[in-house]
Amino acid sequence: ITLSIPTKIFRLLYKLDIDQKTFAKSIGTSDKVVSGWKTDRLKSYTKRLPAIAQFFDVPVAYFLEEGVFEQWEMILKLFLYTSDAADDM
């Protein structure tokens, strides 16, 4: 499963319970620009990837699906599945 960069950004915002406006201000842009990423109208997130990665405390490679992060979503699902199975024992 390959997730788009905006999808990853908004998943992290949701999981961390951070609002779009706070996020936008923290990375030096407006919430309207971030909204444009969500609707796929704007692709300016590419030039802000270092700031976005720093904000979430993840490497840029996470968003680009490079190296170990190439299969990250699958690894997480596998880990969560095996953790749930272990809890049932």
Coordinates of N, CA and C in Angstrom, one line a residue:
I1 N 0.9 -1.2 0.0 CA 0.0 0.0 0.0 C 0.9 1.2 0.0
T2 N 0.7 2.1 -1.0 CA 1.5 3.3 -1.0 C 0.5 4.5 -0.7
L3 N 0.9 5.2 0.3 CA 0.0 6.4 0.7 C 0.7 7.6 0.2
S4 N -0.1 8.6 -0.3 CA 0.4 9.8 -0.7 C 1.0 10.6 0.4
I5 N 1.9 11.6 0.1 CA 2.5 12.4 1.2 C 1.4 13.1 2.0
P6 N 0.4 13.8 1.3 CA -0.6 14.5 2.1 C -1.4 13.5 3.0
T7 N -1.7 12.3 2.5 CA -2.4 11.3 3.3 C -1.6 11.0 4.6
K8 N -0.3 10.9 4.4 CA 0.5 10.6 5.6 C 0.5 11.8 6.6
I9 N 0.6 13.0 6.0 CA 0.6 14.2 6.9 C -0.7 14.2 7.7
F10 N -1.8 14.1 7.0 CA -3.1 14.2 7.7 C -3.4 13.0 8.6
R11 N -2.9 11.9 8.3 CA -3.0 10.8 9.3 C -2.2 11.1 10.6
L12 N -1.0 11.6 10.4 CA -0.2 12.0 11.6 C -0.9 13.1 12.4
L13 N -1.5 14.1 11.7 CA -2.2 15.2 12.4 C -3.4 14.6 13.2
Y14 N -4.1 13.7 12.6 CA -5.2 13.0 13.2 C -4.8 12.2 14.4
K15 N -3.8 11.4 14.2 CA -3.3 10.5 15.3 C -2.8 11.3 16.5
L16 N -2.1 12.4 16.2 CA -1.5 13.2 17.3 C -2.5 14.3 17.8
D17 N -3.7 14.4 17.2 CA -4.7 15.4 17.6 C -4.2 16.8 17.5
I18 N -3.6 17.1 16.3 CA -3.1 18.4 16.1 C -3.9 19.1 15.0
D19 N -4.4 20.3 15.2 CA -5.2 20.9 14.2 C -4.4 21.5 13.1
Q20 N -5.0 21.6 12.0 CA -4.4 22.1 10.7 C -3.7 23.5 10.9
K21 N -4.4 24.4 11.6 CA -3.9 25.7 11.7 C -2.6 25.7 12.5
T22 N -2.5 25.0 13.6 CA -1.3 24.9 14.4 C -0.2 24.3 13.6
F23 N -0.5 23.3 12.9 CA 0.5 22.6 12.1 C 1.1 23.6 11.0
A24 N 0.2 24.3 10.3 CA 0.6 25.2 9.3 C 1.5 26.3 9.8
K25 N 1.1 26.9 10.9 CA 1.9 27.9 11.6 C 3.3 27.4 12.0
S26 N 3.3 26.2 12.5 CA 4.6 25.6 12.9 C 5.6 25.4 11.8
I27 N 5.1 25.1 10.6 CA 6.0 24.9 9.5 C 6.1 26.1 8.5
G28 N 5.5 27.2 8.9 CA 5.7 28.4 8.2 C 4.9 28.6 7.0
T29 N 3.6 28.1 7.0 CA 2.7 28.3 5.9 C 1.3 28.6 6.5
S30 N 0.4 28.8 5.6 CA -1.0 29.1 6.1 C -1.9 27.8 6.1
D31 N -2.9 27.9 6.8 CA -3.8 26.7 6.9 C -4.5 26.5 5.5
K32 N -4.7 27.6 4.7 CA -5.3 27.5 3.4 C -4.4 26.7 2.5
V33 N -3.1 26.9 2.6 CA -2.1 26.1 1.8 C -2.2 24.6 2.2
V34 N -2.2 24.4 3.5 CA -2.3 23.0 4.0 C -3.6 22.3 3.5
S35 N -4.6 23.1 3.5 CA -5.9 22.6 3.0 C -5.8 22.2 1.6
G36 N -5.1 23.0 0.8 CA -4.8 22.7 -0.6 C -4.1 21.4 -0.8
W37 N -3.2 21.1 0.1 CA -2.6 19.8 0.1 C -3.6 18.6 0.3
K38 N -4.5 18.8 1.2 CA -5.5 17.8 1.5 C -6.4 17.5 0.3
T39 N -6.7 18.6 -0.4 CA -7.6 18.4 -1.6 C -6.8 18.1 -2.8
D40 N -5.5 18.0 -2.7 CA -4.6 17.8 -3.9 C -4.6 18.9 -4.9
R41 N -5.0 20.1 -4.5 CA -4.9 21.3 -5.4 C -3.5 21.8 -5.4
L42 N -2.8 21.7 -4.3 CA -1.4 22.2 -4.2 C -0.4 21.1 -3.9
K43 N 0.8 21.2 -4.4 CA 1.8 20.2 -4.2 C 3.0 20.9 -3.5
S44 N 2.8 22.0 -2.9 CA 3.9 22.8 -2.4 C 4.5 22.1 -1.1
Y45 N 3.9 21.0 -0.7 CA 4.4 20.3 0.5 C 5.8 19.7 0.2
T46 N 6.2 19.5 -1.1 CA 7.5 18.9 -1.4 C 8.6 19.8 -0.9
K47 N 8.5 21.1 -1.1 CA 9.5 22.0 -0.7 C 9.6 22.2 0.9
R48 N 8.5 21.8 1.5 CA 8.4 21.9 3.0 C 8.7 20.6 3.7
L49 N 9.0 19.5 3.0 CA 9.2 18.2 3.6 C 10.2 18.2 4.8
P50 N 11.3 18.9 4.7 CA 12.2 18.9 5.9 C 11.5 19.5 7.1
A51 N 10.8 20.6 7.0 CA 10.1 21.2 8.1 C 8.9 20.3 8.6
I52 N 8.3 19.7 7.7 CA 7.2 18.7 8.0 C 7.7 17.5 8.8
A53 N 8.8 17.0 8.3 CA 9.4 15.8 9.0 C 9.9 16.2 10.4
Q54 N 10.5 17.4 10.5 CA 11.0 17.9 11.8 C 9.8 18.1 12.7
F55 N 8.7 18.6 12.2 CA 7.5 18.9 13.1 C 7.0 17.5 13.7
F56 N 7.0 16.5 12.8 CA 6.5 15.2 13.3 C 7.6 14.3 13.9
D57 N 8.8 14.8 13.9 CA 10.0 14.0 14.4 C 10.1 12.7 13.7
V58 N 10.0 12.7 12.4 CA 10.2 11.6 11.6 C 11.2 11.9 10.5
P59 N 11.9 11.0 9.9 CA 12.8 11.3 8.8 C 12.0 11.6 7.5
V60 N 12.6 12.4 6.6 CA 12.0 12.8 5.4 C 11.7 11.5 4.6
A61 N 12.6 10.5 4.8 CA 12.4 9.2 4.1 C 11.0 8.5 4.4
Y62 N 10.5 8.8 5.6 CA 9.1 8.3 5.9 C 8.1 8.8 4.8
F63 N 8.2 10.0 4.5 CA 7.2 10.6 3.5 C 7.5 10.1 2.1
L64 N 8.8 9.9 1.8 CA 9.2 9.5 0.4 C 9.2 8.0 0.2
E65 N 9.0 7.2 1.3 CA 9.0 5.8 1.3 C 10.3 5.2 0.7
E66 N 11.4 5.7 1.3 CA 12.7 5.3 0.9 C 13.2 4.4 2.0
G67 N 14.1 3.5 1.7 CA 14.8 2.6 2.6 C 13.8 1.8 3.4
V68 N 14.0 1.8 4.7 CA 13.2 1.0 5.6 C 11.7 1.4 5.5
F69 N 11.4 2.6 5.2 CA 10.1 3.2 5.1 C 9.3 2.8 3.8
E70 N 10.0 2.1 2.9 CA 9.4 1.7 1.7 C 8.1 0.8 1.9
Q71 N 8.2 0.0 2.9 CA 7.1 -0.9 3.2 C 6.5 -0.6 4.6
W72 N 6.6 0.6 5.1 CA 6.3 1.0 6.4 C 4.9 0.6 6.8
E73 N 3.9 1.0 6.0 CA 2.5 0.7 6.3 C 2.3 -0.8 6.5
M74 N 2.8 -1.6 5.6 CA 2.7 -3.0 5.7 C 3.3 -3.6 7.0
I75 N 4.5 -3.0 7.3 CA 5.2 -3.4 8.5 C 4.4 -3.1 9.8
L76 N 3.8 -1.9 9.8 CA 3.0 -1.5 10.9 C 1.7 -2.4 11.1
K77 N 1.1 -2.7 10.0 CA -0.1 -3.6 10.0 C 0.3 -5.0 10.5
L78 N 1.5 -5.5 10.1 CA 2.0 -6.8 10.5 C 2.3 -6.8 12.0
F79 N 2.9 -5.7 12.4 CA 3.3 -5.6 13.8 C 2.0 -5.5 14.7
L80 N 1.0 -4.7 14.3 CA -0.2 -4.5 15.0 C -1.0 -5.9 15.1
Y81 N -1.0 -6.6 14.0 CA -1.7 -7.9 13.9 C -1.0 -8.9 14.8
T82 N 0.3 -8.9 14.8 CA 1.0 -9.9 15.7 C 0.9 -9.5 17.2
S83 N 0.9 -8.2 17.4 CA 0.7 -7.7 18.8 C -0.7 -8.0 19.3
D84 N -1.7 -7.9 18.5 CA -3.1 -8.2 18.9 C -3.2 -9.7 19.1
A85 N -2.5 -10.5 18.3 CA -2.6 -12.0 18.5 C -1.9 -12.4 19.8
A86 N -0.8 -11.7 20.1 CA 0.0 -12.0 21.3 C -0.9 -11.6 22.5
D87 N -1.6 -10.6 22.4 CA -2.5 -10.1 23.6 C -3.6 -11.2 23.8
D88 N -4.0 -11.9 22.8 CA -5.1 -12.9 23.0 C -4.6 -14.1 23.6
M89 N -3.3 -14.3 23.8 CA -2.8 -15.5 24.4 C -2.8 -15.5 25.9

